[in-house]
Coordinates of C-alpha atoms in Angstrom, one line a residue:
M1 CA 0.0 0.0 0.2
N2 CA 1.5 3.3 -1.2
K3 CA 1.2 6.1 1.3
A4 CA 0.9 9.5 -0.5
R5 CA 1.3 13.0 1.3
I6 CA -0.1 16.3 0.2
T7 CA 1.3 19.5 1.4
Y8 CA -0.7 22.9 1.3
R9 CA 1.0 26.2 1.4
F10 CA -0.5 29.6 1.5
D11 CA 0.8 32.9 0.0
P12 CA 0.3 35.9 2.1
K13 CA 0.5 38.4 -0.7
E14 CA -2.4 36.6 -2.7
A15 CA -4.6 36.5 0.4
A16 CA -4.2 40.3 1.0
E17 CA -5.1 41.0 -2.7
S18 CA -8.0 38.7 -2.6
T19 CA -9.3 40.4 0.4
R20 CA -8.9 43.9 -1.1
K21 CA -10.7 42.9 -4.1
A22 CA -13.5 41.5 -2.2
S23 CA -13.9 44.6 -0.1
R24 CA -13.9 46.9 -3.0
V25 CA -17.3 48.1 -4.1
P26 CA -17.8 49.6 -7.5
D27 CA -18.8 53.2 -7.1
Q28 CA -21.5 54.6 -9.2
E29 CA -20.5 56.9 -11.9
E30 CA -21.0 60.5 -10.8
K31 CA -22.6 62.9 -13.2
V32 CA -20.5 66.2 -13.2
I33 CA -21.1 69.1 -15.4
P34 CA -17.7 71.0 -15.6
L35 CA -17.9 74.8 -15.8
Y36 CA -15.3 77.3 -16.8
Q37 CA -14.4 80.5 -14.7
E38 CA -16.0 82.6 -16.9
E39 CA -19.2 80.9 -16.4
F40 CA -19.7 81.4 -12.5
K41 CA -19.3 84.3 -10.1
V42 CA -18.4 83.8 -6.3
I43 CA -20.4 86.2 -4.0
P44 CA -19.5 86.2 -0.4
E45 CA -22.5 85.5 2.1
E46 CA -23.1 88.3 4.5
P47 CA -24.5 87.6 8.1
T48 CA -28.1 88.6 8.7
Y49 CA -29.5 90.2 11.8
V50 CA -33.3 89.7 13.0
V51 CA -34.8 93.0 13.9
P52 CA -37.1 92.5 16.9
D53 CA -40.6 93.6 16.4
Q54 CA -42.1 96.8 18.3
V55 CA -42.9 96.1 21.9
T56 CA -46.6 96.6 22.5
P57 CA -48.2 98.4 25.4
Y58 CA -49.2 95.1 27.0
Q59 CA -45.8 93.7 27.2
Q60 CA -44.4 96.9 28.3
A61 CA -46.8 96.7 31.3
E62 CA -46.2 93.0 31.8
R63 CA -42.5 93.6 31.9
E64 CA -42.8 96.6 34.4
Q65 CA -44.6 94.5 36.6
V66 CA -41.9 91.8 36.7
E67 CA -39.4 94.2 37.2
H68 CA -41.4 95.7 40.3
L69 CA -41.4 92.3 42.0
F70 CA -37.6 92.3 42.0
E71 CA -37.0 96.0 43.1
P72 CA -35.0 96.2 46.4
H73 CA -37.6 98.1 48.5
A74 CA -40.2 95.4 47.8
L75 CA -37.7 92.5 49.3
N76 CA -38.2 94.0 52.7
T77 CA -41.6 95.8 53.6
F78 CA -40.6 96.4 57.3
T79 CA -38.8 99.4 57.2
T80 CA -39.3 100.6 60.7
D81 CA -37.1 99.4 63.6
F82 CA -39.1 99.2 66.9
G83 CA -36.3 97.9 69.0
N84 CA -35.8 95.0 71.1
W85 CA -39.0 93.6 72.9
H86 CA -39.3 94.1 76.7
S87 CA -41.6 92.5 79.1
Q88 CA -43.8 95.0 81.1
I89 CA -43.3 92.6 84.2
E90 CA -39.8 92.6 83.8
T91 CA -39.7 96.4 83.5
E92 CA -41.8 96.6 86.7
S93 CA -39.4 94.2 88.5
D94 CA -36.4 96.2 87.4
R95 CA -38.1 99.5 88.7
V96 CA -38.9 98.0 92.1
E97 CA -35.3 96.7 92.4
R98 CA -33.9 100.1 91.5
I99 CA -36.1 101.7 94.2
I100 CA -34.9 99.2 96.8
R101 CA -31.3 99.8 95.8
D102 CA -31.8 103.5 96.0
S103 CA -33.2 103.5 99.4
Q104 CA -30.5 101.2 100.8
E105 CA -28.0 103.4 99.4
A106 CA -29.8 106.4 100.9
K107 CA -29.8 104.9 104.3
E108 CA -26.0 104.1 104.1
R109 CA -25.3 107.6 103.4
Q110 CA -27.3 108.8 106.3
G111 CA -25.5 106.4 108.7
G112 CA -22.2 107.5 107.3
R113 CA -21.3 104.2 105.9
E114 CA -20.0 104.3 102.5
E115 CA -18.6 100.7 102.3
P116 CA -21.1 98.0 101.1
I117 CA -22.4 95.2 103.6
D118 CA -20.9 91.8 102.9
R119 CA -24.1 89.7 102.5
S120 CA -22.2 86.6 102.2
E121 CA -21.0 86.9 105.9
P122 CA -23.3 84.7 108.0
R123 CA -25.5 87.2 110.4
I124 CA -25.1 84.9 113.5
E125 CA -21.4 84.7 113.4
R126 CA -21.3 88.6 112.7
N127 CA -23.6 89.5 115.5
Q128 CA -22.7 86.7 117.8
D129 CA -21.1 89.3 120.4
E130 CA -24.1 91.5 120.1
W131 CA -26.7 88.7 120.8
S132 CA -24.5 87.3 123.7
S133 CA -24.7 90.7 125.4
W134 CA -28.6 90.9 125.1
T135 CA -30.7 90.3 128.2
P136 CA -34.5 89.9 128.6
K137 CA -34.8 92.9 130.5
G138 CA -35.1 95.0 127.1
P139 CA -35.7 94.7 123.5
Y140 CA -32.9 93.8 121.1
V141 CA -32.3 96.4 118.4
E142 CA -30.4 95.3 115.1
P143 CA -27.6 97.7 114.6
E144 CA -28.0 97.6 110.5
T145 CA -31.7 97.9 110.3
G146 CA -32.8 99.2 113.6
A147 CA -35.4 96.6 114.0
R148 CA -36.6 95.9 117.5
Y149 CA -37.1 92.3 118.8
A150 CA -38.9 91.9 122.3
K151 CA -40.4 88.9 124.0
S152 CA -43.8 89.1 125.8
S153 CA -43.2 89.2 129.5
G154 CA -46.8 88.4 130.7
T155 CA -49.8 86.1 129.8
P156 CA -52.4 87.6 127.4
W157 CA -55.3 87.5 130.0
I158 CA -57.4 89.9 128.0
R159 CA -57.3 87.9 124.8
I160 CA -58.1 84.6 126.8
A161 CA -61.1 86.4 128.6
T162 CA -62.4 87.7 125.2
S163 CA -62.3 84.3 123.8
V164 CA -64.0 82.6 126.7
A165 CA -66.8 85.2 126.8
G166 CA -67.3 84.9 123.2
A167 CA -67.8 81.0 123.4
V168 CA -70.4 81.3 126.2
V169 CA -72.5 83.9 124.4
T170 CA -72.5 81.7 121.4
G171 CA -73.2 78.6 123.3
I172 CA -76.3 80.5 125.0
A173 CA -77.7 81.8 121.9
F174 CA -77.6 78.5 120.1
G175 CA -79.2 76.7 123.2
F176 CA -82.1 79.4 123.0
F177 CA -82.5 78.7 119.4
V178 CA -83.0 74.9 119.9
L179 CA -85.4 75.4 122.8
S180 CA -87.3 77.7 120.6
M181 CA -87.5 75.0 117.9
F182 CA -88.9 72.3 120.3
S183 CA -91.1 74.6 122.4
S184 CA -94.9 74.6 121.8
D185 CA -96.5 77.2 119.6
P186 CA -98.2 79.8 121.7
K187 CA -100.9 80.1 119.0
S188 CA -101.9 76.6 119.3
G189 CA -102.9 77.0 123.1
D190 CA -106.6 77.0 124.3
S191 CA -108.6 80.3 123.9
P192 CA -109.8 81.8 127.0
A193 CA -113.4 80.6 126.2
V194 CA -112.2 77.0 126.1
K195 CA -109.9 77.7 129.5
N196 CA -113.0 78.6 131.3
T197 CA -115.1 75.5 130.3
V198 CA -114.8 72.5 132.2
A199 CA -116.1 69.2 130.4
V200 CA -117.7 66.6 132.7
S201 CA -117.5 63.0 131.6
S202 CA -120.1 61.7 133.8
P203 CA -123.1 60.0 131.7
K204 CA -125.6 62.4 133.6
A205 CA -123.8 65.5 132.4
Q206 CA -126.1 67.6 130.4
A207 CA -124.1 70.9 130.0
V208 CA -120.8 72.3 130.6
V209 CA -120.0 74.2 133.8
P210 CA -118.4 77.7 133.3
S211 CA -115.5 78.6 135.7
K212 CA -115.2 82.1 137.0
A213 CA -115.3 84.3 134.3
P214 CA -112.4 86.9 133.9
T215 CA -112.7 90.5 134.4
G216 CA -114.2 92.4 131.3
A217 CA -115.8 89.2 129.8
T218 CA -118.5 89.7 127.4
K219 CA -122.1 88.9 128.6
V220 CA -123.6 85.9 126.7
T221 CA -127.2 86.0 125.8
P222 CA -129.4 82.7 126.3
D223 CA -129.6 81.9 122.7
Q224 CA -125.7 81.9 122.5
G225 CA -125.4 80.1 125.7
T226 CA -127.7 77.3 124.3
A227 CA -125.5 77.1 121.2
I228 CA -122.2 76.9 123.0
A229 CA -123.7 74.2 125.3
A230 CA -124.9 72.1 122.5
T231 CA -121.6 72.3 120.9
A232 CA -119.7 71.6 124.2
N233 CA -122.0 68.6 124.6
A234 CA -121.1 67.2 121.2
G235 CA -117.6 67.2 122.3
V236 CA -117.8 65.4 125.6
V237 CA -115.9 62.1 125.8
T238 CA -117.8 59.3 127.0
A239 CA -116.4 55.8 127.8
V240 CA -118.0 53.1 125.8
Q241 CA -117.0 49.6 124.7
I242 CA -117.6 49.0 121.0
P243 CA -115.9 45.7 119.6
A244 CA -113.8 45.7 116.3
K245 CA -115.3 44.2 113.2
S246 CA -113.9 42.6 110.2
Y247 CA -115.6 42.0 106.6
T248 CA -114.3 40.6 103.4
F249 CA -115.5 42.8 100.4
L250 CA -115.6 41.8 96.7
Q251 CA -114.1 44.9 95.0
N252 CA -114.6 45.5 91.4
G253 CA -112.3 48.4 90.7
V254 CA -110.8 51.8 92.1
F255 CA -111.8 55.0 90.1
S256 CA -110.2 58.4 89.8
S257 CA -113.5 60.1 89.0
L258 CA -117.1 60.0 90.6
Q259 CA -118.6 59.6 87.0
G260 CA -116.7 56.6 86.3
A261 CA -117.6 54.9 89.5
Q262 CA -121.4 55.7 89.0
A263 CA -121.2 54.4 85.4
T264 CA -119.9 51.0 86.6
Q265 CA -122.7 50.9 89.3
D266 CA -125.3 51.4 86.7
T267 CA -123.8 48.6 84.7
L268 CA -123.8 46.2 87.5
K269 CA -127.4 47.1 88.4
K270 CA -128.6 46.4 84.8
K271 CA -126.9 43.0 85.0
G272 CA -128.9 42.4 88.4
L273 CA -125.8 42.2 90.5
A274 CA -125.0 44.1 93.7
S275 CA -123.0 47.3 93.9
A276 CA -121.9 49.8 96.6
L277 CA -119.7 52.8 96.4
D278 CA -117.0 53.7 99.1
T279 CA -116.0 57.3 98.9
M280 CA -114.0 57.7 102.1
D281 CA -110.6 56.9 101.2
K282 CA -111.0 56.2 97.4
L283 CA -113.6 55.8 94.9
T284 CA -114.1 52.1 95.2
V285 CA -116.9 50.1 93.7
F286 CA -117.9 46.6 95.6
V287 CA -120.0 43.9 94.1
G288 CA -120.6 41.8 97.4
F289 CA -119.3 41.0 100.8
A290 CA -119.3 38.1 103.3
K291 CA -118.4 37.6 107.0
T292 CA -115.5 35.2 106.5
K293 CA -113.0 34.7 103.7
D294 CA -114.4 31.2 102.7
D295 CA -117.9 32.5 102.2
A296 CA -116.5 35.5 100.0
L297 CA -114.6 33.0 97.8
T298 CA -118.2 31.2 97.4
L299 CA -119.7 34.5 96.5
R300 CA -117.1 35.7 94.2
G301 CA -118.0 32.3 92.2
E302 CA -121.5 33.3 92.0
V303 CA -120.6 36.5 90.8
Q304 CA -118.3 35.4 88.0
S305 CA -121.1 32.6 87.1
A306 CA -123.4 35.5 86.5
D307 CA -120.8 37.4 84.2
K308 CA -117.2 36.3 83.4
S309 CA -116.3 39.6 82.2
I310 CA -116.5 41.1 85.8
E311 CA -113.2 41.4 87.6
V312 CA -113.4 40.6 91.2
Y313 CA -110.8 41.2 93.8
M314 CA -111.1 40.1 97.8
K315 CA -110.3 43.1 100.1
S316 CA -110.5 43.0 103.9
L317 CA -112.5 45.8 105.6
E318 CA -111.6 46.5 109.2
I319 CA -113.7 48.5 111.5
P320 CA -111.5 49.2 114.6
A321 CA -112.9 49.0 118.3
A322 CA -113.8 52.2 120.1
T323 CA -113.4 52.9 123.9
G324 CA -114.7 56.3 123.9
I325 CA -117.1 58.5 121.8
R326 CA -118.0 62.1 121.7
W327 CA -121.3 62.1 123.2
G328 CA -123.8 64.6 124.7
G329 CA -126.9 62.9 125.5
Q330 CA -128.1 61.1 128.8
K331 CA -127.8 57.4 127.5
P332 CA -124.4 56.8 125.8
E333 CA -125.1 53.2 126.0
A334 CA -127.5 53.6 123.3
V335 CA -124.7 53.9 120.6
P336 CA -123.3 50.4 121.4
A337 CA -126.8 48.9 121.4
F338 CA -127.7 50.2 118.1
L339 CA -124.4 49.0 116.6
A340 CA -124.9 45.5 118.3
E341 CA -128.7 45.5 116.9
G342 CA -127.4 46.4 113.4
D343 CA -124.7 43.8 113.5
K344 CA -127.3 41.1 114.5
L345 CA -129.6 41.9 111.7
L346 CA -126.9 42.1 109.2
N347 CA -125.5 38.9 110.0
T348 CA -129.1 37.2 109.7
M349 CA -129.7 38.5 106.3
T350 CA -126.1 37.9 105.2
G351 CA -126.5 34.1 105.9
L352 CA -129.6 34.1 104.1
T353 CA -128.4 35.7 100.8
L354 CA -125.4 33.4 100.9
V355 CA -127.4 30.3 101.2
H356 CA -130.0 31.1 98.4
L357 CA -127.6 32.7 96.0
A358 CA -125.8 29.1 95.9
E359 CA -129.0 27.4 95.0
T360 CA -129.4 26.6 91.5
K361 CA -133.3 27.8 91.7
P362 CA -133.7 30.2 94.6
G363 CA -135.9 28.8 97.4
A364 CA -138.4 30.5 99.5
L365 CA -137.8 32.1 102.9
A366 CA -138.9 30.4 106.1
D367 CA -141.7 32.4 107.9
A368 CA -139.5 32.1 111.2
S369 CA -136.8 33.9 109.2
V370 CA -138.8 36.6 108.0
Q371 CA -140.3 37.2 111.6
T372 CA -136.7 37.4 113.1
I373 CA -135.7 39.9 110.5
H374 CA -138.6 42.2 111.2
A375 CA -138.2 42.0 115.1
S376 CA -134.6 43.0 114.7
H377 CA -135.3 45.6 112.3
Q378 CA -137.9 47.2 114.7
Q379 CA -135.5 47.2 117.5
L380 CA -133.0 49.0 115.3
T381 CA -135.3 51.7 114.3
T382 CA -136.3 52.2 117.9
L383 CA -132.7 52.5 119.1
S384 CA -131.8 54.9 116.5
T385 CA -134.2 57.8 117.8
S386 CA -132.3 57.7 120.9
L387 CA -128.9 58.5 119.1
N388 CA -130.2 61.9 118.1
E389 CA -130.1 63.3 121.5
G390 CA -126.2 63.1 121.9
L391 CA -124.7 63.2 118.5
A392 CA -123.9 66.1 116.2
D393 CA -125.7 67.1 113.2
D394 CA -123.1 65.5 110.9
S395 CA -123.2 62.3 112.8
K396 CA -127.0 62.2 112.7
A397 CA -127.1 62.2 108.8
I398 CA -124.9 59.3 108.7
V399 CA -127.0 57.3 111.4
Q400 CA -130.0 58.3 109.1
K401 CA -127.9 56.9 106.2
M402 CA -127.5 53.7 107.9
V403 CA -131.1 53.1 108.9
S404 CA -132.1 54.0 105.3
A405 CA -129.7 51.2 104.0
M406 CA -131.1 48.6 106.5
N407 CA -134.5 49.5 105.6
S408 CA -133.8 48.8 101.9
A409 CA -132.4 45.5 102.8
V410 CA -135.4 44.4 104.8
Q411 CA -137.7 45.4 101.8
S412 CA -135.6 43.5 99.6
M413 CA -136.0 40.3 101.5
D414 CA -139.6 41.1 101.7
E415 CA -139.8 41.2 98.1
Y416 CA -138.0 37.8 97.8
K417 CA -140.3 36.4 100.1
K418 CA -143.2 37.1 97.6
T419 CA -141.1 36.3 94.7
P420 CA -137.9 34.7 95.0
S421 CA -135.1 35.7 92.7
A422 CA -131.3 36.2 92.6
A423 CA -131.7 40.0 91.8
M424 CA -133.5 40.5 95.1
L425 CA -130.7 38.9 96.9
W426 CA -128.1 40.9 95.2
Q427 CA -130.2 44.1 96.1
T428 CA -130.0 43.1 99.7
Q429 CA -126.2 42.8 99.5
S430 CA -126.0 46.2 98.0
S431 CA -128.0 47.8 100.9
M432 CA -126.2 45.9 103.7
M433 CA -122.7 46.9 102.0
Q434 CA -124.0 50.5 102.3
Y435 CA -124.7 50.0 105.8
I436 CA -121.1 48.7 106.7
I437 CA -119.6 51.6 104.8
A438 CA -121.7 54.1 106.7
Q439 CA -120.9 52.5 110.1
K440 CA -117.3 52.8 109.4
E441 CA -117.8 56.3 108.6
L442 CA -119.8 57.1 111.9
L443 CA -117.2 55.4 114.2
K444 CA -114.4 57.1 112.5
K445 CA -116.0 60.5 113.5
I446 CA -117.4 59.8 116.9
S447 CA -114.8 57.6 118.4
V448 CA -111.9 58.8 120.5
S449 CA -108.8 56.9 121.2

């Protein structure tokens, strides 16, 4: 196998020439028109200047305004120098300090001392010798200022006495003021006419016994004496024994006006139920009553069965006991007897109304019950006439109201005897409630604790 060998050699000149040929680009042939010197003339170019236009009045005013802003006097508008600021307080303090300094200098010149006082030196060390020579027999005089220092030699008894006297006077005045507050009012005392009247509490007393009349007293005529005696008799206190009583009432409502209460009463009467109005404390309308709470519960059921829309509340009515009454008659025991007979008749009719209202169909009254009611009613009427002798006029009116209420109750029971109906029983309840309310009003007026 023959091994051939090839050798390559590069010529550097040839490479440069080839490179030069490759980079050469054929230029386009320029079209040039040749000119001769006679055919053209060279003219030098002159510089041109732009002439500004004429300035208008508006531009002139604007220019002056701008120039005015940069004038020197416009940069500083505060042309007046007011000097440095001083406080009025500092000026006053400087003036006071100057006055003090001048006064001290004047004192030093008067004392013949021209050298200033060394204030830094302690006063105690400087005047130690002077204080050591001082005795309590006389006051100490300070050499520089002339101040006098003296100690009181005695007790100030005048000041002590003045303080004690002032305290005593103040205490006495305060004591009289307190006593005047708790002392009785002179105006509330008895008048001379009352002081000269002696009330006799004996049951046989018929008139008052006047004591010895004062000098210059006015003469009383017979008519005036009768009126005074009647007034005094009504105010005599007589001892009696009236027991307390308690009832359970069925309250329908409390009203703020009398018209509203009366309208409710009319509504209850139209429905055939009981109604009574109490005007002593509040305007209260009641629809029934009983002696005990259990009987009141039964009666409330009867009211609500008749009309379920009626609201009923149980309320206890208390009549307190009385141990003394204002009485001017001969028989003070007539008052307890009258009230006892009224309570007896009241209890009889109350029991009968409760029994027959609980029946499905009201039954007739027994003849014995009717006779008992009439007998008690007759006794009550007789006793009421004896009360007019010793009671005042306003109390007599209340007794008459009680008798009228009891008369109505007896009449209702008589009507029930003829024609049994629940309406007559409710009317009896209404009359008995009016009797109890009037009895409470009477005892409140005549009883004395």
